[in-house]
Every structure is written in structure tokens, then in C-alpha cells.
């Protein structure tokens, strides 16, 4: 496999492009952010936008911040409230298999003085969608992935708040298509194509009524036209450094880490909302040959906290770790036997990259 010469992202990452020096788009963008982006100009843009929406939404909340209970949403809500004088409404979409650390983090954060609504899409339908896409596409938490888009769009319409601030534009930041890198906003089509793997959730209308799928469907075009929302990403306005957000959320907003290292990586403070995330990253590893460690190492190399050599050691040690401790939870959740569950992993493991030894998929490639 070919790997980025700066970080360790392999060629199997969807939509990755290497330049003539073998540098991936995420690393090239990290350089561009240092040299070609004028962050002062972009900060002025956010100040102007905040002024505009504070005036426009006089007696309502000024902005919606999607908030999973993690460091990024907490940091962005803090910045909007404390530095930009906004009244944010934090919106949490309740995930399946909630992690106790994530629940505690929401409580700690709210007690620092934030408004919040939590929306729970029907867990039975959620599980059925998850199970169907786990089996057919190897996507173990697809229902939640849909809802963290659609529920937020819906909440904007329901509460009449035309300004939404998502966290990072993941494609640009982590090495995918860069069409949004110099654009603060995105639309319905981007929401489906970039964040829902091109699968319009309306496909589930085959099995459920429109009412049952209320939270899984985007607002109608008419509803959106009436509200005319400004759906933005914080990463356009400020250099997006996960670790900086962690430090602030820990210091000021009561953010707690997991007691132990997260499975499949070396940190203990990322993605603490649901334990199904370990299966999500494990399947990513089986399909593409890179997991959560590779992604996090990339961020740490780009911010200068790790050398590529150190990153490589971490990838060899932790990437693709099997989520042994949670398998029984997953079987309960999907109502599957271990044999059925293993058959799904077998179906989606990339046979060009892995071979099965003693019942487990082991890589036939070596990161380098
Ligand atoms: Zn790279």
C-alpha cells in the first residue's frame, strides 16, 4: 500500500489524493492553512455573521450547536457564547449504546450554563436501520450518522433558528474532497453526498412511513427555503485543532476522559458518546486497512506533536484493535448470534488486505 509521506494515511482512504511529493490532501491542506489562509479575515467573518444573526433572531436562540457530549461541540458552544456573545442552543442526538462517560460529560457541560435539547429518534427503528446497514454495507451505526445531520436540520426548522455551527468539515480536514475548504457553508446535497456516503435516507421509505422516519429525513425544500438557514462549519473560521478543544473543555467545561485508553487508539478523550464507535472504527479498518489510530496520528503529526516515526509505532501497536470487551453488547443490540455477527465481519473484510487466522482477520500489509 502507498502511504502519505507526511502522515500515515493509505491510498485506500476514499477520495484521498496525493501530490507529486506523495503528500495527502489533509497534509497539503494543513500546510495551506499555515501559509495561505488569513485567519484574521475569517474571524472577522464570524464576528459579522454573529452580529447579523443576533439581530435577526432577537428573542430566540442565536445559533444551534450540534453537541455529542464531546470536546468539539463544548468548545464551539463556549467560543460562541463567551467570545462572540451568542446564545447557543446545544442539540444532542441520542446515540445507541451510550457511554457513561459521555452522559456525565453532558451533565458537567450543561452545569457550566448552557441551554440544551436532546432528541431521541425511535430506538427500535434506529436499531433496525443500524442492523440493516451493518449487514449489507458494514456500517454499524448508520442510523446515528443520518440523524446527526437530519435532526440538526430539523431542529433548526422547528426552533426557527437559521444559524447552525457544525464542528469540522471532515472531508477537508482529514483528507477527502476539498470543494468546501474555502467555503463556510454547505447544503442539503453536500449533507447527503459527503456525510451520508451518498445514500439519501429517503431510501428507508421502502420500509417505514414518512411519519415513522420523521427524524431520519431532512426538512422539505419548502421548509428550508422559508428558514433559509446558514449551515456552517467552525473549521472554516478557526484552525481546527482537536487537542486544543480538549484542553479547554477539560479546564473550563468539566470534560472527563475515559478511565482507560480507547480501544483501537492511544488517547482516552475522543468520541466518548457511544461504545458502538469501536465497532465503527474496527469495520473501517477491515474495509480499508486503516483505523482510528491512523486518523488520530495524522492530526497529531500535522499539529507537530508526533513525528511520523512515532506515529508509525502507534499505528502498528493500536490500529485495528478488536473490540473484544464490547462484543456481547453488540450482539444484544443487534439481536444476533456470534456466528451471525462474525459472518458480517467476514463479508466486509477486504480480502486483498487481510487473511483469516484462527478466527480473526489479520493484515497481510505492513504500514510503512
Ligand atoms: Zn498526510
mmCIF file of C-alpha atoms and ligand atoms in Angstrom:
data_model
loop_
_atom_site.group_PDB
_atom_site.id
_atom_site.type_symbol
_atom_site.label_atom_id
_atom_site.label_comp_id
_atom_site.label_asym_id
_atom_site.label_seq_id
_atom_site.Cartn_x
_atom_site.Cartn_y
_atom_site.Cartn_z
ATOM 1 C CA UNK A 1 0.000 0.000 0.000
ATOM 2 C CA UNK A 2 1.050 3.561 -0.645
ATOM 3 C CA UNK A 3 1.064 5.867 2.384
ATOM 4 C CA UNK A 4 1.215 9.638 2.690
ATOM 5 C CA UNK A 5 4.830 10.669 3.171
ATOM 6 C CA UNK A 6 3.894 13.130 5.948
ATOM 7 C CA UNK A 7 1.173 11.315 7.869
ATOM 8 C CA UNK A 8 0.251 7.643 7.505
ATOM 9 C CA UNK A 9 -2.961 7.821 5.515
ATOM 10 C CA UNK A 10 -3.044 4.991 2.953
ATOM 11 C CA UNK A 11 -4.306 5.124 -0.612
ATOM 12 C CA UNK A 12 -7.377 3.116 0.413
ATOM 13 C CA UNK A 13 -8.983 6.150 2.099
ATOM 14 C CA UNK A 14 -11.936 7.120 -0.100
ATOM 15 C CA UNK A 15 -11.340 10.315 -2.072
ATOM 16 C CA UNK A 16 -7.693 10.688 -0.987
ATOM 17 C CA UNK A 17 -5.303 12.350 -3.447
ATOM 18 C CA UNK A 18 -1.504 12.532 -3.168
ATOM 19 C CA UNK A 19 0.522 15.361 -4.705
ATOM 20 C CA UNK A 20 3.802 14.804 -6.593
ATOM 21 C CA UNK A 21 5.697 14.571 -3.276
ATOM 22 C CA UNK A 22 3.346 11.859 -2.064
ATOM 23 C CA UNK A 23 1.640 14.195 0.422
ATOM 24 C CA UNK A 24 -2.071 13.575 1.038
ATOM 25 C CA UNK A 25 -4.753 16.243 0.742
ATOM 26 C CA UNK A 26 -5.180 16.562 4.530
ATOM 27 C CA UNK A 27 -1.478 17.297 4.995
ATOM 28 C CA UNK A 28 -1.394 19.639 1.994
ATOM 29 C CA UNK A 29 -4.370 21.487 3.469
ATOM 30 C CA UNK A 30 -2.615 21.688 6.861
ATOM 31 C CA UNK A 31 0.288 23.481 5.121
ATOM 32 C CA UNK A 32 -2.061 25.734 3.234
ATOM 33 C CA UNK A 33 -3.761 26.705 6.486
ATOM 34 C CA UNK A 34 -0.421 27.953 7.807
ATOM 35 C CA UNK A 35 0.527 29.927 4.717
ATOM 36 C CA UNK A 36 -2.432 30.782 2.508
ATOM 37 C CA UNK A 37 -5.351 31.296 4.890
ATOM 38 C CA UNK A 38 -5.734 34.640 6.630
ATOM 39 C CA UNK A 39 -7.373 33.591 9.889
ATOM 40 C CA UNK A 40 -7.897 37.202 10.970
ATOM 41 C CA UNK A 41 -10.089 37.783 7.944
ATOM 42 C CA UNK A 42 -12.078 34.637 8.695
ATOM 43 C CA UNK A 43 -12.501 35.601 12.359
ATOM 44 C CA UNK A 44 -13.895 38.956 11.220
ATOM 45 C CA UNK A 45 -16.354 36.989 9.064
ATOM 46 C CA UNK A 46 -17.630 35.039 12.050
ATOM 47 C CA UNK A 47 -17.965 38.220 14.097
ATOM 48 C CA UNK A 48 -20.032 39.799 11.326
ATOM 49 C CA UNK A 49 -22.183 36.687 10.968
ATOM 50 C CA UNK A 50 -22.819 36.581 14.710
ATOM 51 C CA UNK A 51 -23.856 40.253 14.665
ATOM 52 C CA UNK A 52 -26.228 39.529 11.821
ATOM 53 C CA UNK A 53 -27.893 36.513 13.433
ATOM 54 C CA UNK A 54 -28.104 38.093 16.897
ATOM 55 C CA UNK A 55 -30.111 40.911 15.354
ATOM 56 C CA UNK A 56 -32.210 38.652 13.146
ATOM 57 C CA UNK A 57 -33.203 36.249 15.934
ATOM 58 C CA UNK A 58 -33.852 38.857 18.624
ATOM 59 C CA UNK A 59 -35.985 36.859 21.078
ATOM 60 C CA UNK A 60 -34.826 33.340 20.176
ATOM 61 C CA UNK A 61 -31.601 31.399 20.402
ATOM 62 C CA UNK A 62 -28.987 32.810 18.043
ATOM 63 C CA UNK A 63 -27.354 29.619 16.860
ATOM 64 C CA UNK A 64 -27.632 25.828 17.078
ATOM 65 C CA UNK A 65 -24.537 23.909 18.111
ATOM 66 C CA UNK A 66 -24.709 20.147 17.443
ATOM 67 C CA UNK A 67 -23.315 18.668 20.635
ATOM 68 C CA UNK A 68 -22.489 14.976 21.169
ATOM 69 C CA UNK A 69 -21.109 15.474 24.662
ATOM 70 C CA UNK A 70 -17.537 15.715 23.407
ATOM 71 C CA UNK A 71 -14.789 18.292 23.296
ATOM 72 C CA UNK A 72 -15.544 19.926 19.952
ATOM 73 C CA UNK A 73 -19.193 20.860 20.499
ATOM 74 C CA UNK A 74 -18.391 22.042 24.016
ATOM 75 C CA UNK A 75 -15.530 24.206 22.759
ATOM 76 C CA UNK A 76 -17.590 25.729 19.944
ATOM 77 C CA UNK A 77 -20.545 26.499 22.236
ATOM 78 C CA UNK A 78 -18.112 28.116 24.678
ATOM 79 C CA UNK A 79 -16.481 30.255 21.988
ATOM 80 C CA UNK A 80 -19.836 31.349 20.573
ATOM 81 C CA UNK A 81 -21.173 32.227 23.999
ATOM 82 C CA UNK A 82 -18.139 33.671 25.743
ATOM 83 C CA UNK A 83 -16.121 35.177 22.873
ATOM 84 C CA UNK A 84 -18.824 36.083 20.388
ATOM 85 C CA UNK A 85 -21.720 36.986 22.692
ATOM 86 C CA UNK A 86 -24.162 34.475 21.243
ATOM 87 C CA UNK A 87 -26.915 32.477 22.927
ATOM 88 C CA UNK A 88 -26.372 28.965 21.572
ATOM 89 C CA UNK A 89 -28.869 26.133 21.795
ATOM 90 C CA UNK A 90 -26.914 22.888 22.047
ATOM 91 C CA UNK A 91 -28.654 19.943 20.389
ATOM 92 C CA UNK A 92 -27.727 16.344 21.179
ATOM 93 C CA UNK A 93 -28.923 13.420 19.120
ATOM 94 C CA UNK A 94 -29.005 10.486 21.497
ATOM 95 C CA UNK A 95 -26.818 7.654 20.170
ATOM 96 C CA UNK A 96 -27.336 3.923 20.682
ATOM 97 C CA UNK A 97 -25.201 2.215 23.368
ATOM 98 C CA UNK A 98 -24.429 5.425 25.239
ATOM 99 C CA UNK A 99 -21.142 5.510 27.058
ATOM 100 C CA UNK A 100 -21.430 6.524 30.761
ATOM 101 C CA UNK A 101 -18.509 8.948 30.301
ATOM 102 C CA UNK A 102 -20.415 10.751 27.572
ATOM 103 C CA UNK A 103 -23.545 11.058 29.729
ATOM 104 C CA UNK A 104 -21.534 12.520 32.595
ATOM 105 C CA UNK A 105 -19.825 14.958 30.223
ATOM 106 C CA UNK A 106 -23.164 16.313 29.030
ATOM 107 C CA UNK A 107 -24.237 16.896 32.634
ATOM 108 C CA UNK A 108 -20.964 18.614 33.542
ATOM 109 C CA UNK A 109 -21.094 20.817 30.481
ATOM 110 C CA UNK A 110 -24.711 21.907 30.990
ATOM 111 C CA UNK A 111 -23.942 22.798 34.590
ATOM 112 C CA UNK A 112 -21.484 25.355 33.265
ATOM 113 C CA UNK A 113 -24.501 27.293 31.982
ATOM 114 C CA UNK A 114 -25.735 26.070 28.608
ATOM 115 C CA UNK A 115 -29.172 25.517 27.074
ATOM 116 C CA UNK A 116 -29.763 22.122 25.625
ATOM 117 C CA UNK A 117 -32.253 19.807 23.995
ATOM 118 C CA UNK A 118 -31.720 16.125 23.478
ATOM 119 C CA UNK A 119 -33.612 14.292 20.772
ATOM 120 C CA UNK A 120 -34.012 10.513 20.775
ATOM 121 C CA UNK A 121 -35.127 9.092 17.436
ATOM 122 C CA UNK A 122 -37.181 5.911 17.986
ATOM 123 C CA UNK A 123 -34.524 3.427 19.197
ATOM 124 C CA UNK A 124 -36.291 0.424 17.647
ATOM 125 C CA UNK A 125 -36.254 1.924 14.168
ATOM 126 C CA UNK A 126 -32.707 3.153 14.826
ATOM 127 C CA UNK A 127 -31.557 -0.361 15.661
ATOM 128 C CA UNK A 128 -33.273 -1.821 12.602
ATOM 129 C CA UNK A 129 -31.592 0.693 10.314
ATOM 130 C CA UNK A 130 -28.251 0.067 12.026
ATOM 131 C CA UNK A 131 -28.623 -3.671 11.695
ATOM 132 C CA UNK A 132 -29.629 -3.497 8.045
ATOM 133 C CA UNK A 133 -26.700 -1.280 7.112
ATOM 134 C CA UNK A 134 -24.286 -3.223 9.326
ATOM 135 C CA UNK A 135 -25.177 -6.402 7.448
ATOM 136 C CA UNK A 136 -25.437 -5.011 3.927
ATOM 137 C CA UNK A 137 -22.788 -2.240 3.969
ATOM 138 C CA UNK A 138 -20.680 -2.835 7.076
ATOM 139 C CA UNK A 139 -21.883 0.447 8.607
ATOM 140 C CA UNK A 140 -22.707 -0.382 12.231
ATOM 141 C CA UNK A 141 -24.200 2.972 13.336
ATOM 142 C CA UNK A 142 -25.623 4.370 10.146
ATOM 143 C CA UNK A 143 -28.885 5.461 11.766
ATOM 144 C CA UNK A 144 -26.987 7.761 14.130
ATOM 145 C CA UNK A 145 -24.834 9.034 11.260
ATOM 146 C CA UNK A 146 -28.005 10.030 9.420
ATOM 147 C CA UNK A 147 -29.623 11.623 12.448
ATOM 148 C CA UNK A 148 -26.650 13.793 13.410
ATOM 149 C CA UNK A 149 -27.351 15.506 10.084
ATOM 150 C CA UNK A 150 -31.120 15.323 9.707
ATOM 151 C CA UNK A 151 -32.122 16.018 13.322
ATOM 152 C CA UNK A 152 -29.993 19.160 13.347
ATOM 153 C CA UNK A 153 -31.560 20.442 10.114
ATOM 154 C CA UNK A 154 -34.992 19.585 11.555
ATOM 155 C CA UNK A 155 -34.213 21.323 14.868
ATOM 156 C CA UNK A 156 -33.239 24.488 13.005
ATOM 157 C CA UNK A 157 -36.636 24.497 11.298
ATOM 158 C CA UNK A 158 -38.604 23.542 14.446
ATOM 159 C CA UNK A 159 -36.995 26.173 16.676
ATOM 160 C CA UNK A 160 -36.789 28.763 13.912
ATOM 161 C CA UNK A 161 -33.034 29.206 14.302
ATOM 162 C CA UNK A 162 -31.466 29.960 10.918
ATOM 163 C CA UNK A 163 -27.828 29.628 12.004
ATOM 164 C CA UNK A 164 -26.132 26.277 12.695
ATOM 165 C CA UNK A 165 -22.485 25.745 13.584
ATOM 166 C CA UNK A 166 -21.170 22.249 12.970
ATOM 167 C CA UNK A 167 -17.612 21.370 14.068
ATOM 168 C CA UNK A 168 -15.092 20.417 11.404
ATOM 169 C CA UNK A 169 -15.600 19.914 7.717
ATOM 170 C CA UNK A 170 -14.282 16.357 7.911
ATOM 171 C CA UNK A 171 -13.597 15.897 4.219
ATOM 172 C CA UNK A 172 -11.223 18.857 4.037
ATOM 173 C CA UNK A 173 -9.632 18.323 7.442
ATOM 174 C CA UNK A 174 -8.969 14.594 7.198
ATOM 175 C CA UNK A 175 -8.188 14.076 3.524
ATOM 176 C CA UNK A 176 -11.235 13.823 1.288
ATOM 177 C CA UNK A 177 -12.735 16.139 -1.279
ATOM 178 C CA UNK A 178 -11.680 19.729 -0.743
ATOM 179 C CA UNK A 179 -14.527 21.522 -2.509
ATOM 180 C CA UNK A 180 -15.644 23.059 0.805
ATOM 181 C CA UNK A 181 -12.241 24.163 2.064
ATOM 182 C CA UNK A 182 -12.760 27.828 1.316
ATOM 183 C CA UNK A 183 -16.495 27.863 1.871
ATOM 184 C CA UNK A 184 -18.059 28.306 5.292
ATOM 185 C CA UNK A 185 -21.382 26.678 4.447
ATOM 186 C CA UNK A 186 -22.787 23.548 2.905
ATOM 187 C CA UNK A 187 -26.182 22.463 1.654
ATOM 188 C CA UNK A 188 -28.553 19.517 1.582
ATOM 189 C CA UNK A 189 -26.759 17.839 -1.301
ATOM 190 C CA UNK A 190 -23.368 18.066 0.453
ATOM 191 C CA UNK A 191 -25.004 16.673 3.573
ATOM 192 C CA UNK A 192 -26.039 13.556 1.670
ATOM 193 C CA UNK A 193 -23.052 13.160 -0.650
ATOM 194 C CA UNK A 194 -20.239 13.903 1.771
ATOM 195 C CA UNK A 195 -21.554 12.818 5.145
ATOM 196 C CA UNK A 196 -24.042 10.072 4.330
ATOM 197 C CA UNK A 197 -21.930 8.269 1.720
ATOM 198 C CA UNK A 198 -24.315 9.408 -0.978
ATOM 199 C CA UNK A 199 -27.225 7.423 0.447
ATOM 200 C CA UNK A 200 -30.354 9.535 0.700
ATOM 201 C CA UNK A 201 -32.205 8.454 3.859
ATOM 202 C CA UNK A 202 -35.417 8.553 1.839
ATOM 203 C CA UNK A 203 -34.434 5.049 0.747
ATOM 204 C CA UNK A 204 -35.888 3.842 4.082
ATOM 205 C CA UNK A 205 -39.356 4.924 2.944
ATOM 206 C CA UNK A 206 -39.419 1.457 1.400
ATOM 207 C CA UNK A 207 -39.860 0.042 4.916
ATOM 208 C CA UNK A 208 -41.222 2.874 7.061
ATOM 209 C CA UNK A 209 -43.785 5.614 6.699
ATOM 210 C CA UNK A 210 -42.804 9.252 6.423
ATOM 211 C CA UNK A 211 -44.086 9.810 9.966
ATOM 212 C CA UNK A 212 -42.023 6.980 11.396
ATOM 213 C CA UNK A 213 -38.963 8.396 9.683
ATOM 214 C CA UNK A 214 -39.563 11.940 10.898
ATOM 215 C CA UNK A 215 -36.081 12.362 12.455
ATOM 216 C CA UNK A 216 -34.309 10.475 9.661
ATOM 217 C CA UNK A 217 -35.483 12.765 6.873
ATOM 218 C CA UNK A 218 -34.172 16.211 6.023
ATOM 219 C CA UNK A 219 -36.679 19.067 6.144
ATOM 220 C CA UNK A 220 -38.527 19.657 2.889
ATOM 221 C CA UNK A 221 -37.132 22.108 0.336
ATOM 222 C CA UNK A 222 -40.048 24.453 1.146
ATOM 223 C CA UNK A 223 -39.267 24.401 4.869
ATOM 224 C CA UNK A 224 -35.631 25.115 4.166
ATOM 225 C CA UNK A 225 -36.400 27.896 1.728
ATOM 226 C CA UNK A 226 -38.639 29.551 4.295
ATOM 227 C CA UNK A 227 -35.988 29.430 7.034
ATOM 228 C CA UNK A 228 -33.033 29.988 4.681
ATOM 229 C CA UNK A 229 -30.547 28.597 7.224
ATOM 230 C CA UNK A 230 -26.839 29.324 7.269
ATOM 231 C CA UNK A 231 -25.286 25.899 7.927
ATOM 232 C CA UNK A 232 -21.637 26.467 8.726
ATOM 233 C CA UNK A 233 -18.527 24.670 9.954
ATOM 234 C CA UNK A 234 -16.367 26.053 12.728
ATOM 235 C CA UNK A 235 -13.249 24.745 10.946
ATOM 236 C CA UNK A 236 -13.704 27.442 8.307
ATOM 237 C CA UNK A 237 -13.382 30.216 10.869
ATOM 238 C CA UNK A 238 -10.638 28.928 13.141
ATOM 239 C CA UNK A 239 -7.782 26.464 12.672
ATOM 240 C CA UNK A 240 -9.390 23.245 13.900
ATOM 241 C CA UNK A 241 -7.147 21.552 16.468
ATOM 242 C CA UNK A 242 -8.889 18.750 18.372
ATOM 243 C CA UNK A 243 -6.309 18.757 21.156
ATOM 244 C CA UNK A 244 -6.798 22.465 21.843
ATOM 245 C CA UNK A 245 -10.540 21.876 22.199
ATOM 246 C CA UNK A 246 -9.880 19.013 24.594
ATOM 247 C CA UNK A 247 -7.692 21.180 26.818
ATOM 248 C CA UNK A 248 -10.257 23.982 27.011
ATOM 249 C CA UNK A 249 -13.200 21.632 27.586
ATOM 250 C CA UNK A 250 -11.248 19.872 30.331
ATOM 251 C CA UNK A 251 -10.223 23.104 32.027
ATOM 252 C CA UNK A 252 -13.476 25.056 31.765
ATOM 253 C CA UNK A 253 -16.345 22.718 30.905
ATOM 254 C CA UNK A 254 -15.877 19.658 33.113
ATOM 255 C CA UNK A 255 -14.864 17.278 30.323
ATOM 256 C CA UNK A 256 -13.814 13.872 31.650
ATOM 257 C CA UNK A 257 -11.722 11.273 29.883
ATOM 258 C CA UNK A 258 -12.348 7.545 29.771
ATOM 259 C CA UNK A 259 -10.551 5.811 32.623
ATOM 260 C CA UNK A 260 -8.720 3.646 30.137
ATOM 261 C CA UNK A 261 -7.294 4.093 26.660
ATOM 262 C CA UNK A 262 -9.993 3.915 23.986
ATOM 263 C CA UNK A 263 -9.986 0.660 22.022
ATOM 264 C CA UNK A 264 -8.214 0.999 18.691
ATOM 265 C CA UNK A 265 -6.238 4.102 19.557
ATOM 266 C CA UNK A 266 -3.880 5.701 22.073
ATOM 267 C CA UNK A 267 -5.984 8.513 23.555
ATOM 268 C CA UNK A 268 -8.804 8.415 26.072
ATOM 269 C CA UNK A 269 -10.761 11.581 25.321
ATOM 270 C CA UNK A 270 -12.134 11.323 21.754
ATOM 271 C CA UNK A 271 -15.566 10.034 20.731
ATOM 272 C CA UNK A 272 -16.805 9.232 24.235
ATOM 273 C CA UNK A 273 -20.537 9.318 23.431
ATOM 274 C CA UNK A 274 -21.167 5.715 22.372
ATOM 275 C CA UNK A 275 -19.412 2.374 22.630
ATOM 276 C CA UNK A 276 -20.564 1.370 19.152
ATOM 277 C CA UNK A 277 -17.877 3.699 17.816
ATOM 278 C CA UNK A 278 -15.263 0.973 18.497
ATOM 279 C CA UNK A 279 -17.076 -1.312 16.070
ATOM 280 C CA UNK A 280 -17.389 1.527 13.559
ATOM 281 C CA UNK A 281 -13.604 2.029 13.531
ATOM 282 C CA UNK A 282 -12.944 -1.721 13.527
ATOM 283 C CA UNK A 283 -15.032 -2.129 10.375
ATOM 284 C CA UNK A 284 -13.315 0.845 8.767
ATOM 285 C CA UNK A 285 -10.060 -0.998 9.442
ATOM 286 C CA UNK A 286 -11.309 -4.258 7.943
ATOM 287 C CA UNK A 287 -12.580 -2.479 4.824
ATOM 288 C CA UNK A 288 -9.757 -0.018 4.180
ATOM 289 C CA UNK A 289 -6.762 -1.202 6.185
ATOM 290 C CA UNK A 290 -6.584 1.829 8.451
ATOM 291 C CA UNK A 291 -8.362 2.600 11.695
ATOM 292 C CA UNK A 292 -8.773 5.213 14.316
ATOM 293 C CA UNK A 293 -5.094 5.338 15.287
ATOM 294 C CA UNK A 294 -4.105 6.264 11.727
ATOM 295 C CA UNK A 295 -6.641 9.113 11.727
ATOM 296 C CA UNK A 296 -5.582 10.465 15.109
ATOM 297 C CA UNK A 297 -1.883 10.085 14.389
ATOM 298 C CA UNK A 298 -2.447 12.171 11.258
ATOM 299 C CA UNK A 299 -3.907 15.035 13.313
ATOM 300 C CA UNK A 300 -1.094 14.825 15.848
ATOM 301 C CA UNK A 301 1.607 14.769 13.159
ATOM 302 C CA UNK A 302 0.038 17.769 11.424
ATOM 303 C CA UNK A 303 -0.068 19.798 14.628
ATOM 304 C CA UNK A 304 3.585 18.904 15.295
ATOM 305 C CA UNK A 305 3.001 16.748 18.386
ATOM 306 C CA UNK A 306 4.286 13.495 16.871
ATOM 307 C CA UNK A 307 6.927 12.587 14.321
ATOM 308 C CA UNK A 308 5.930 10.249 11.518
ATOM 309 C CA UNK A 309 8.179 7.584 13.056
ATOM 310 C CA UNK A 310 6.414 7.828 16.428
ATOM 311 C CA UNK A 311 3.077 7.768 14.634
ATOM 312 C CA UNK A 312 4.075 4.621 12.775
ATOM 313 C CA UNK A 313 4.862 2.846 16.060
ATOM 314 C CA UNK A 314 1.435 3.798 17.449
ATOM 315 C CA UNK A 315 -0.307 2.617 14.284
ATOM 316 C CA UNK A 316 1.486 -0.737 14.458
ATOM 317 C CA UNK A 317 0.552 -1.101 18.101
ATOM 318 C CA UNK A 318 -3.078 0.005 18.275
ATOM 319 C CA UNK A 319 -4.692 0.304 14.845
ATOM 320 C CA UNK A 320 -7.459 -2.163 14.116
ATOM 321 C CA UNK A 321 -7.753 -3.435 17.691
ATOM 322 C CA UNK A 322 -10.648 -5.894 18.007
ATOM 323 C CA UNK A 323 -13.338 -4.536 20.393
ATOM 324 C CA UNK A 324 -13.434 -7.734 22.428
ATOM 325 C CA UNK A 325 -14.849 -6.147 25.586
ATOM 326 C CA UNK A 326 -17.961 -4.876 23.776
ATOM 327 C CA UNK A 327 -18.889 -7.783 21.524
ATOM 328 C CA UNK A 328 -21.604 -9.059 23.881
ATOM 329 C CA UNK A 329 -23.140 -5.542 23.960
ATOM 330 C CA UNK A 330 -23.209 -5.506 20.163
ATOM 331 C CA UNK A 331 -24.813 -8.950 19.987
ATOM 332 C CA UNK A 332 -27.530 -7.820 22.429
ATOM 333 C CA UNK A 333 -28.092 -4.648 20.477
ATOM 334 C CA UNK A 334 -28.427 -6.223 17.044
ATOM 335 C CA UNK A 335 -30.096 -9.369 18.454
ATOM 336 C CA UNK A 336 -27.579 -11.541 16.626
ATOM 337 C CA UNK A 337 -25.649 -14.661 17.454
ATOM 338 C CA UNK A 338 -21.858 -14.530 17.482
ATOM 339 C CA UNK A 339 -21.859 -16.642 14.295
ATOM 340 C CA UNK A 340 -24.144 -14.182 12.516
ATOM 341 C CA UNK A 341 -22.047 -11.265 13.728
ATOM 342 C CA UNK A 342 -18.801 -12.892 12.593
ATOM 343 C CA UNK A 343 -20.337 -13.613 9.203
ATOM 344 C CA UNK A 344 -20.921 -9.852 8.763
ATOM 345 C CA UNK A 345 -17.279 -9.105 9.570
ATOM 346 C CA UNK A 346 -16.225 -11.837 7.128
ATOM 347 C CA UNK A 347 -18.401 -10.352 4.421
ATOM 348 C CA UNK A 348 -16.865 -6.889 4.727
ATOM 349 C CA UNK A 349 -13.207 -7.709 5.458
ATOM 350 C CA UNK A 350 -11.084 -6.698 2.492
ATOM 351 C CA UNK A 351 -9.599 -9.978 1.291
ATOM 352 C CA UNK A 352 -6.800 -8.151 -0.568
ATOM 353 C CA UNK A 353 -5.596 -6.746 2.761
ATOM 354 C CA UNK A 354 -6.473 -9.379 5.350
ATOM 355 C CA UNK A 355 -6.436 -13.115 5.819
ATOM 356 C CA UNK A 356 -8.239 -15.117 8.473
ATOM 357 C CA UNK A 357 -6.053 -16.802 11.060
ATOM 358 C CA UNK A 358 -7.613 -18.699 13.995
ATOM 359 C CA UNK A 359 -10.953 -16.950 13.531
ATOM 360 C CA UNK A 360 -9.563 -13.382 13.361
ATOM 361 C CA UNK A 361 -8.721 -11.195 10.384
ATOM 362 C CA UNK A 362 -5.024 -10.305 10.337
ATOM 363 C CA UNK A 363 -3.380 -7.812 7.982
ATOM 364 C CA UNK A 364 -1.225 -9.011 5.121
ATOM 365 C CA UNK A 365 0.170 -5.471 4.730
ATOM 366 C CA UNK A 366 2.643 -3.571 6.912
ATOM 367 C CA UNK A 367 2.210 0.173 7.401
ATOM 368 C CA UNK A 368 5.470 1.933 6.482
HETATM 369 ZN ZN1 LIG B 1 -0.972 13.025 5.019
#
